[in-house]
Each structure stands twice: as structure tokens, then as C-alpha cells.
XYZ file of C-alpha atoms in Angstrom:
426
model
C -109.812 -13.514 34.201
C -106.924 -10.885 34.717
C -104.375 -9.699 32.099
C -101.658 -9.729 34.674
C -101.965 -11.603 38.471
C -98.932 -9.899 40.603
C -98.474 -12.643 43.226
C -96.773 -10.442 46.079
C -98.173 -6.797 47.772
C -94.943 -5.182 48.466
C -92.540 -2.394 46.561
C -91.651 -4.746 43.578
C -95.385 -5.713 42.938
C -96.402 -2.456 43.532
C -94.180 -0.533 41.463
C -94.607 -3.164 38.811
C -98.861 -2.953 38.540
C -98.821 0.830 38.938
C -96.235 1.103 35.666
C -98.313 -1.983 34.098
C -101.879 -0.018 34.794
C -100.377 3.593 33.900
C -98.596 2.397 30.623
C -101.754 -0.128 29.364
C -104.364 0.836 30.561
C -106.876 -1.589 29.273
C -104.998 -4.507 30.995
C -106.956 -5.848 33.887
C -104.497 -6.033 36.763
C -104.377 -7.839 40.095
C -101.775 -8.236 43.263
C -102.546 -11.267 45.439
C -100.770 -10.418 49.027
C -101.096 -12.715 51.027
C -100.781 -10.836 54.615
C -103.559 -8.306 55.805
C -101.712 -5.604 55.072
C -99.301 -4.700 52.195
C -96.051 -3.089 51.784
C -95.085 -4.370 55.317
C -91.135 -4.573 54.137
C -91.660 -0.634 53.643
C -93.214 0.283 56.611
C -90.142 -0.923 59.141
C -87.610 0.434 56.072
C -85.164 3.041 57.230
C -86.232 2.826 60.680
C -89.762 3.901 59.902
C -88.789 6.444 57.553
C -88.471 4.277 54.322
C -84.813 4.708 52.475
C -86.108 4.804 48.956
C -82.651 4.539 47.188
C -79.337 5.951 47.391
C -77.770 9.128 45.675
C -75.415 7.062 43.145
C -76.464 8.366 39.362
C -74.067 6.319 37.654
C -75.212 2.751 36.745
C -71.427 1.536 36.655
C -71.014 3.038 40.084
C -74.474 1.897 41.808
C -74.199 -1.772 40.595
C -70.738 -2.100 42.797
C -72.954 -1.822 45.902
C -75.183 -5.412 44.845
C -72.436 -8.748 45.971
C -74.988 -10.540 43.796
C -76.763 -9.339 40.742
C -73.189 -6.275 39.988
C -73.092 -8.037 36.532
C -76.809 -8.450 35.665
C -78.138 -5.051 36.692
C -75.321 -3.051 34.602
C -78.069 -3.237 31.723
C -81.175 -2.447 33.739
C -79.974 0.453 35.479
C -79.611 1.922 32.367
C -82.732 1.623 31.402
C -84.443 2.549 34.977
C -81.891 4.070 37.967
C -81.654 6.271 40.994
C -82.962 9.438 39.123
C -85.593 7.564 37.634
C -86.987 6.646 40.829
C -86.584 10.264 42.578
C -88.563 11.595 39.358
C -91.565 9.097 40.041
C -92.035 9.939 43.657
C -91.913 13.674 43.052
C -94.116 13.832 40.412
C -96.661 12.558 42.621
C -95.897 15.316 45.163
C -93.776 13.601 47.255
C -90.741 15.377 48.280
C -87.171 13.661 48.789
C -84.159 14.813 50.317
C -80.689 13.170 50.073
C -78.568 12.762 53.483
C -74.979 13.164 53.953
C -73.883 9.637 53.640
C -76.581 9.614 49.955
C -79.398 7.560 51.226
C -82.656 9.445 50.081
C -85.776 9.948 52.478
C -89.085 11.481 51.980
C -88.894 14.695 53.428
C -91.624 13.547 56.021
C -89.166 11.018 57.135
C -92.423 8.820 57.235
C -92.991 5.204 55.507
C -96.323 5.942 55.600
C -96.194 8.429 53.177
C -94.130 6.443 50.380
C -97.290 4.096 51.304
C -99.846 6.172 50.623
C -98.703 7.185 47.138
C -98.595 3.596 46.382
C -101.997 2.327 47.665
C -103.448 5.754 45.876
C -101.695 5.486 42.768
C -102.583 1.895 42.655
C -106.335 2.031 42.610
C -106.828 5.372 40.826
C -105.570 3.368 38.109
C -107.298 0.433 38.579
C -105.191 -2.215 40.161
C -107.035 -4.965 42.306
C -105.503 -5.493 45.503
C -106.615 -8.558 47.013
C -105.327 -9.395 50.817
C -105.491 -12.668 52.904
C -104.859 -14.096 49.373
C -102.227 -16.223 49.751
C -101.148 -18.582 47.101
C -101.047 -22.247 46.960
C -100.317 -23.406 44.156
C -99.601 -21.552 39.729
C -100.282 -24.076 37.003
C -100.418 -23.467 32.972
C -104.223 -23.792 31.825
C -102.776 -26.032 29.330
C -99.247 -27.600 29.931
C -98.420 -28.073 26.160
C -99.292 -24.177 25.275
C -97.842 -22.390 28.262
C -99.053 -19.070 26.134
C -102.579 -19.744 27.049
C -101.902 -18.469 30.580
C -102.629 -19.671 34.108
C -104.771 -20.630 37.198
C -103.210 -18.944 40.300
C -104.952 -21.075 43.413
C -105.027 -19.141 46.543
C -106.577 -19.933 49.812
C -109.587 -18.288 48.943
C -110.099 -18.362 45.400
C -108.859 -19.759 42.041
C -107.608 -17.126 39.264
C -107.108 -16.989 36.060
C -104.439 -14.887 34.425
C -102.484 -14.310 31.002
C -99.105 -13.318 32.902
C -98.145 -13.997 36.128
C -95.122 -11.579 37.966
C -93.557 -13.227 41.064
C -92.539 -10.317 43.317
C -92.506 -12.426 46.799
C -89.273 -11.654 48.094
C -87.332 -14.123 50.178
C -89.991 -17.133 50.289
C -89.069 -20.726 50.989
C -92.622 -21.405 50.093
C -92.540 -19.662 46.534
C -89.599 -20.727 45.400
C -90.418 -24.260 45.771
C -93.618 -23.891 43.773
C -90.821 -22.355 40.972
C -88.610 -25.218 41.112
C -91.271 -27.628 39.355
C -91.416 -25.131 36.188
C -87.680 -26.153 36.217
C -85.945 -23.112 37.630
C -82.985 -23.147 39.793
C -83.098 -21.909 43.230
C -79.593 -20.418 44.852
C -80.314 -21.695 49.038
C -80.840 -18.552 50.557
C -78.859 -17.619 53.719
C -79.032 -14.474 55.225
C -77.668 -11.108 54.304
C -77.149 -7.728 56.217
C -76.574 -8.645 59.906
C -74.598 -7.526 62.747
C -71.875 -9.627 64.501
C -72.119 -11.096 68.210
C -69.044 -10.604 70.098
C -68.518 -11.407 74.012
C -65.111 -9.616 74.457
C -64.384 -7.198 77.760
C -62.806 -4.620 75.061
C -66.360 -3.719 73.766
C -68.155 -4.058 77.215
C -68.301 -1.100 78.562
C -67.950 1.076 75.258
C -71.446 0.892 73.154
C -72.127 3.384 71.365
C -68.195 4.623 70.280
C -68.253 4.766 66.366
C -64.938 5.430 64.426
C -63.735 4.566 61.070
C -61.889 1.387 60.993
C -60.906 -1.369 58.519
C -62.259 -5.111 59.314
C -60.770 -7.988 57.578
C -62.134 -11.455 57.897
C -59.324 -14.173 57.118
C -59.071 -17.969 57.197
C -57.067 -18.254 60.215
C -56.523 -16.402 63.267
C -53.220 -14.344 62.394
C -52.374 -12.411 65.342
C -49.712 -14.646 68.102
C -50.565 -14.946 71.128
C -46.945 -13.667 71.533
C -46.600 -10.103 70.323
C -43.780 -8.760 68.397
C -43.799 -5.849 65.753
C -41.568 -6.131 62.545
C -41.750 -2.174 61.736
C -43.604 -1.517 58.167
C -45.009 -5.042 58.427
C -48.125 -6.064 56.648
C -50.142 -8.929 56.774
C -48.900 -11.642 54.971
C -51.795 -13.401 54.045
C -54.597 -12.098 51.836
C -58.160 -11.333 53.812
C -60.924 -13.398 52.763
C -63.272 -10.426 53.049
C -62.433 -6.607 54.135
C -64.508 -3.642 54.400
C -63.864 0.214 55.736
C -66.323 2.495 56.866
C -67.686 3.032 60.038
C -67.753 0.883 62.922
C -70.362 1.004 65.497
C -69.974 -0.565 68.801
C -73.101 -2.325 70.256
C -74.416 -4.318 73.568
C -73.894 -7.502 71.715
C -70.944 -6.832 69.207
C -70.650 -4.946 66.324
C -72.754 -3.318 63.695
C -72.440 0.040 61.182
C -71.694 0.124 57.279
C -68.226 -1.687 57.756
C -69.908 -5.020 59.474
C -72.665 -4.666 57.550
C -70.908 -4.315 54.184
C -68.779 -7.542 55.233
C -71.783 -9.631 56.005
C -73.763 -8.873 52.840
C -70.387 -9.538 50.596
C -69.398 -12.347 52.694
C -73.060 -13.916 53.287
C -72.341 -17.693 51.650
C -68.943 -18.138 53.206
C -70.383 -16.512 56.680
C -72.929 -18.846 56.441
C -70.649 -21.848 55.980
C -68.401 -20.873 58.652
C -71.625 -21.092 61.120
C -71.101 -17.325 62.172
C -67.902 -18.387 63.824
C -64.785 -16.634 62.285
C -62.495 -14.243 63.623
C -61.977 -10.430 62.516
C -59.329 -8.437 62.307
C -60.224 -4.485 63.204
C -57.750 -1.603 62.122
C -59.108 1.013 64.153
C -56.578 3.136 62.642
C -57.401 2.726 58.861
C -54.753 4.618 57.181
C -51.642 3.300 58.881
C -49.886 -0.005 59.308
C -48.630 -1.775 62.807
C -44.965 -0.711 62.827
C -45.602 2.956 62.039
C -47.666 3.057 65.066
C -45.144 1.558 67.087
C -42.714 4.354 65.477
C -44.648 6.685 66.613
C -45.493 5.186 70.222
C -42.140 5.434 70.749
C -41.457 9.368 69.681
C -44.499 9.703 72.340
C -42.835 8.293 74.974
C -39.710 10.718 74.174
C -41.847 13.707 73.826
C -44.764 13.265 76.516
C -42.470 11.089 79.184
C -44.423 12.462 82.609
C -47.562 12.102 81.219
C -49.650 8.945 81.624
C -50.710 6.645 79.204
C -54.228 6.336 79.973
C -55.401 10.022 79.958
C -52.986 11.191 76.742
C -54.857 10.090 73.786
C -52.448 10.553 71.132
C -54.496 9.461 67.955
C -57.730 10.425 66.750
C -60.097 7.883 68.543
C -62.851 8.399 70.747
C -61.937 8.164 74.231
C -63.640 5.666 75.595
C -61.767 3.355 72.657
C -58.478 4.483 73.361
C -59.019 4.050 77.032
C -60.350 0.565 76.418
C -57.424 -0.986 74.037
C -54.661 1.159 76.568
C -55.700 -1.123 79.292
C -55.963 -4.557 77.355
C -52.431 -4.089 76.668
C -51.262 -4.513 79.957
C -50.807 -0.641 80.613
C -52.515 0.542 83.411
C -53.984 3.933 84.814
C -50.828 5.063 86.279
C -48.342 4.319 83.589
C -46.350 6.953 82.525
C -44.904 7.003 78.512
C -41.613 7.034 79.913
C -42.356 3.444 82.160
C -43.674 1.864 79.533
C -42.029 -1.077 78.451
C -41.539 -2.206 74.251
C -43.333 -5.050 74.804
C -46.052 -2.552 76.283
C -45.789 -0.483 73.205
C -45.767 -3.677 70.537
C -49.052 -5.115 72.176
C -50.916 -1.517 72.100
C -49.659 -0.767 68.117
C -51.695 -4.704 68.004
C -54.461 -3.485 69.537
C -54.631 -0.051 67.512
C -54.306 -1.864 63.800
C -54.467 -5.737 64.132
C -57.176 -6.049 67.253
C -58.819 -9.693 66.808
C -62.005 -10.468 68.153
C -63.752 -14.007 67.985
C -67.358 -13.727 66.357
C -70.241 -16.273 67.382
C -73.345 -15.389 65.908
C -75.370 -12.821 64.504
C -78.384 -10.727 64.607
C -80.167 -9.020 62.253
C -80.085 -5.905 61.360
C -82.827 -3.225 62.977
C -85.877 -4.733 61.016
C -83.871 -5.116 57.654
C -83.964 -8.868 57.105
C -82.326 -9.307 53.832
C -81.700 -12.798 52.271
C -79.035 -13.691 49.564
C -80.583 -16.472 47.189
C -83.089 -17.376 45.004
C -83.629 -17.747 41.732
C -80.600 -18.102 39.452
C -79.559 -15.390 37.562
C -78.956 -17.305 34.611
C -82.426 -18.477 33.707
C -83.489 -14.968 33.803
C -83.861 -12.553 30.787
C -82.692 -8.511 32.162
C -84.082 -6.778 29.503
C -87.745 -8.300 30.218
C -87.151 -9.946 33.836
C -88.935 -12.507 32.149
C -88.043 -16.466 32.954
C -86.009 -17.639 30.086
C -87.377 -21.562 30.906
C -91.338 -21.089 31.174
C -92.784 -17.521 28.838
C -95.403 -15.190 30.074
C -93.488 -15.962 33.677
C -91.875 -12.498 34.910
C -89.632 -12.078 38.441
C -88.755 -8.486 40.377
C -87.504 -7.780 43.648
C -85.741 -10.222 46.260
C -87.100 -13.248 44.971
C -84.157 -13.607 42.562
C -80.681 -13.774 43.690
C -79.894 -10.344 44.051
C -79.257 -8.374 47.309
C -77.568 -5.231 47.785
C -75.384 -3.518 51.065
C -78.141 -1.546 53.348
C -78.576 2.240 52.446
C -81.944 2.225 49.946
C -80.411 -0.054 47.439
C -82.056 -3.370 47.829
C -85.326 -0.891 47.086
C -83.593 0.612 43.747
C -83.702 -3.215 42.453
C -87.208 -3.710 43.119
C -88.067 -0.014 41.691
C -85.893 -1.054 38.255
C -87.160 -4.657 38.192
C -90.688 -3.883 38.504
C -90.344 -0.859 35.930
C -88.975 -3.424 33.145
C -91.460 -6.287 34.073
C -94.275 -3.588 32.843
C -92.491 -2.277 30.025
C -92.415 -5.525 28.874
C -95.674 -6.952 30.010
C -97.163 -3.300 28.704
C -95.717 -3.637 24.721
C -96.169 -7.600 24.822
């Protein structure tokens, strides 16, 4: 008989037995994982190097980066945030550093190492951690008095437990086993990915990053006939945008700005089939027609010089050279030949470039899924279920998900903290 069964060996169930053990000692505390190893999902995080959580100290500020759960956490992060979860590594001698764009590393830049203090920590203080133990089936000991607690069935064993903390991330299998205590699960669909595009504009240019702006609308807007009104914006609202940088790839697109677009716009991205249309302003800060405006005083002031080899804005050149020649201006065009309609099409391509996205592929290792269980029959200031008691949630397994950059790891570091501040006083 345990106190507390965590069903699930990765960061949430870790982070929630260590705080359980630490804070109550006398609790008897188990994680059932059902892989041979645990903490897989931190291993492959951060390309090996394990992004713990991101350099935003203000709750208000940190929950704008979660497209589900911004509401909920407001309340937890209070109670548990970034700082919180610096403090804990360093006081057990690991040392973090914080990067230029704020995602926070262990100075070793190792996984293993954020790996090691868990595994430690966890049976110094007396945590059971019991592998190739996956579970089949949770039922009350006695339906009537849920309060009596609960046989956990796993492939190798049956357990008994007093309080039972889900912390399985994204799995199909769990969540149907939490649908017949009556809970409510959001379909998942997946999160975080990078966009397949075929287009000759990217072929020959992976690698280029630049700032840019990428809107996702409901229609294609851009004619096939090109004409510039000058100071004209797009008429029509964007169903999705994001800035930030843009990284071109062998199969399409990727970096913060596609990324932060596919975790906002997961549901409808997943409706559309990952076949939309984007709109890329690879000029961020300016509009079509004062582009053309100043296309034009280029051809005035640079007339002998050609096209191809004056890059006039700040782009990198293999970009520039790229969206010169898919307007129809080729390597021996001079400013002064070129033509308005020449001018109109490359002030398209330089703020309104579309490009027709079929697919997607995930990101690095980082498979992230939006879903699970709904917010509303969960309890933030416990994590507890609000239909069955003595039944607790943390991490991925409930319908929040977060842009990449450590900050689907800060909800499983808060989550788990509250489950054993609760579990610990209860």
C-alpha cells in the first residue's frame, strides 16, 4: 500500500514525488513508468541539452507564451514560476545559465545532468521508481467512498494507493481510462511543428534566417495579377500571425515565427489538414507600397547597377537573390531597365510572398500535443480533479501546451510543485 502512486516517470512525476517525499516525509511514495527508462521527454529536450524554462519572471508575462492553459496558470505561477524553478536546480548544485533569446540551460549543456539530480534526489528521499510498469487499468477500492483510495493494475502487479497523480503526458491510452471517471478529454492534435513547402524560392536557400512576419488567412489574398496601391494594407484580418525569426529548411520552414503559428494555430491547422497558405513579410516593419516607393528612388539613384547583385534592404543574400529572380528580373537587369510591373511584383515578393503549405513535421524531437483533459474539471490551486477527489493531474496530460523555448517544462515544474503541496498538507 502506497500513500501516493505517480502513474508517469517523466519531469511532472518527478518533480511532483521529489516535492511530495521532501515536504512529507512519512508518505510512502511510488512512480509507475511504464518504459525502461525514465525521463525520456528530457533526455532529447533542447537538443540534448534540456531547456529547463525560460527567463520570463513575471507570471502575467510568462502565461502569454501557453495558447492553452494563459487563463488557468495566471494563479499557479504565482504560487510556483521561473525563479522558483532556477532556485531548485541550483540548490542542488546544478548550475544554469540564461541565453540571449531567455531559454535557460544547465551550464553543462547536458540532459543528463538535469537527470541525474532527479533520479538522485528521488531515491535519497525515498521515492520508488518502478519501470516496465505500465498501467492497465485505476479503479476506487470502493466505488461509493472514492476516499478509501485505489488499485492501480499494471502489467506486472496490482497496487494499492490513497492518491493517485496522473503525470502521463500526451496518452491516447490514459486518457481513455480518465474518461470513465467522467472527465472530459479535448482530442489532441499536434502542437509545435514545422511547415512542408515544395516552392523553387526556398530550394536552393536552407539555412537563410531573417526576421519576418507570417500571417495565415482564410483565403489566398495575393492576385495572380500584381498591382501595388501605395500605403496599402491587407484588407482582410489574418487568421493567425506571428514575427520572429524565420528559418529556411530542406523541406519548408521552421524557427520561432512557424513554430509560434503552429502551436497558436494547432486546432484550426489541424482542421485545415496542414493545407493553408501563408503570407511571409520578409520585411517586417514596412508595408507593400513603401517598398515600391522606395524601389523606385533605387532605380533613380543606382540606374547602371544591376538588380541582382545590389541588395538594397537588409536581407541575407541568398534571399534577396532568390525573390529578385521570381519576379521576373533577371541577372543582367539594370535598375534603370526595370519595368513597374517588375518593381510591383518584387515589393510582392519582399512583404506579401505566398507560399502553399502541405504538411508538417515535427519539430527536432519536441513532439508536443494540444489536448487533453479539460481545463474546467480541474481545480489550479490543488491540480486536483474537481469530478473524482484524491485524483490529481500535472504536466501535458491536461490541455495545456506552451510555444517551444523551456516553457512546456515550467508547467510541469509548477503543476507538479502544487500537486505535492496539496497532496503534502492533505
Amino acid at each position: 500500500m502506497f500513500d501516493v502512486i505517480i502513474i508517469g516517470g517523466g519531469a511532472a512525476g518527478f518533480f511532483t514525488a521529489i516535492h511530495i517525499a521532501e515536504n512529507a516525509p512519512h508518505l510512502k511514495v511510488a512512480i509507475l513508468e511504464k518504459g525502461k527508462s525514465v525521463l525520456s521527454k528530457v533526455k532529447v529536450s533542447g537538443g540534448g541539452r534540456c531547456n529547463v524554462t525560460h527567463a520570463v519572471f513575471n507570471p502575467s508575462d510568462l502565461v502569454l507564451n501557453y495558447p492553452r492553459g494563459e487563463k488557468e496558470l495566471l494563479g499557479p505561477f504565482h504560487t510556483f514560476c521561473t525563479g522558483d524553478t532556477m532556485a531548485f536546480f541550483e540548490e542542488r548544485g546544478i548550475a544554469l545559465k540564461i541565453e540571449e533569446d531567455g531559454r535557460v540551460f544547465p551550464v553543462s549543456d547536458s540532459s543528463q545532468t538535469i537527470i541525474d539530480c532527479f533520479v538522485k534526489e528521488a531515491d535519497k528521499l525515498g521515492v520508488r521508481v518502478l519501470k516496465h510498469s505500465a498501467v492497465s487499468n485505476v479503479e476506487y477500492i470502493n466505488q461509493k467512498k472514492p476516499e478509501l483510495g485505489w488499485n492501480i493494475t499494471s502489467i506486472k502487479k496490482e497496487y494499492k494507493a490513497k492518491k493517485v497523480v496522473f503525470t502521463t503526458g500526451s496518452s491516447p491510452k490514459i486518457w481513455k481510462l480518465l474518461e470513465k471517471f467522467g472527465h472530459t478529454i479535448v482530442p489532441p492534435v499536434p502542437s509545435l511543428f514545422t511547415f512542408n513547402i515544395d516552392d523553387v524560392r526556398l530550394k536552393n536557400i536552407p539555412g537563410v534566417t531573417t526576421m519576418a512576419r507570417v500571417s495565415v488567412f482564410e483565403k489566398k489574398i495575393v492576385n495572380t495579377k500584381i498591382t501595388v496601391k501605395l500605403n496599402s494594407k491587407i484588407s482582410k484580418k489574418p487568421l493567425l500571425e506571428s514575427e520572429g525569426p524565420l528559418l529556411v529548411t530542406h523541406w519548408g520552414m521552421s524557427g520561432p515565427a512557424i513554430l509560434k503559428l503552429s502551436a497558436w494555430g494547432a486546432t484550426l491547422l489541424n482542421k485545415k489538414e496542414y493545407k493553408f497558405t501563408i503570407q511571409v513579410n520578409w520585411l517586417p516593419d514596412m508595408v507593400i507600397g513603401s517598398v515600391f516607393n522606395f524601389l523606385q528612388e533605387v532605380k533613380e539613384s543606382e540606374p547602371k547597377k544591376t538588380v541582382l547583385r545590389t541588395k538594397v534592404l537588409n536581407l541575407p543574400r541568398r534571399l534577396w537573390t532568390s525573390l529578385v529572380r521570381a519576379s521576373g528580373i533577371d541577372g543582367n537587369i539594370k535598375w534603370a531597365e526595370t519595368t513597374k510591373i517588375q518593381l510591383q511584383a518584387l515589393a510582392s515578393q519582399l512583404t506579401e510572398c505566398e507560399f502553399s503549405v502541405n504538411g508538417k513535421s515535427t519539430f527536432k524531437e519536441e513532439f508536443v500535443t494540444a489536448g487533453g483533459i479539460d481545463l474546467k474539471e480541474i481545480n489550479f490551486k490543488t491540480y486536483e480533479s474537481k469530478i473524482v477527489p484524491n485524483l490529481y493531474f500535472a504536466g501535458e496530460v491536461i490541455n495545456v501546451d506552451a510555444i517551444t523555448g523551456g516553457f512546456n517544462f515550467q508547467n510541469a515544474w509548477t503543476g507538479g510543485f502544487i500537486v505535492a503541496q496539496a497532496i503534502s498538507k492533505g
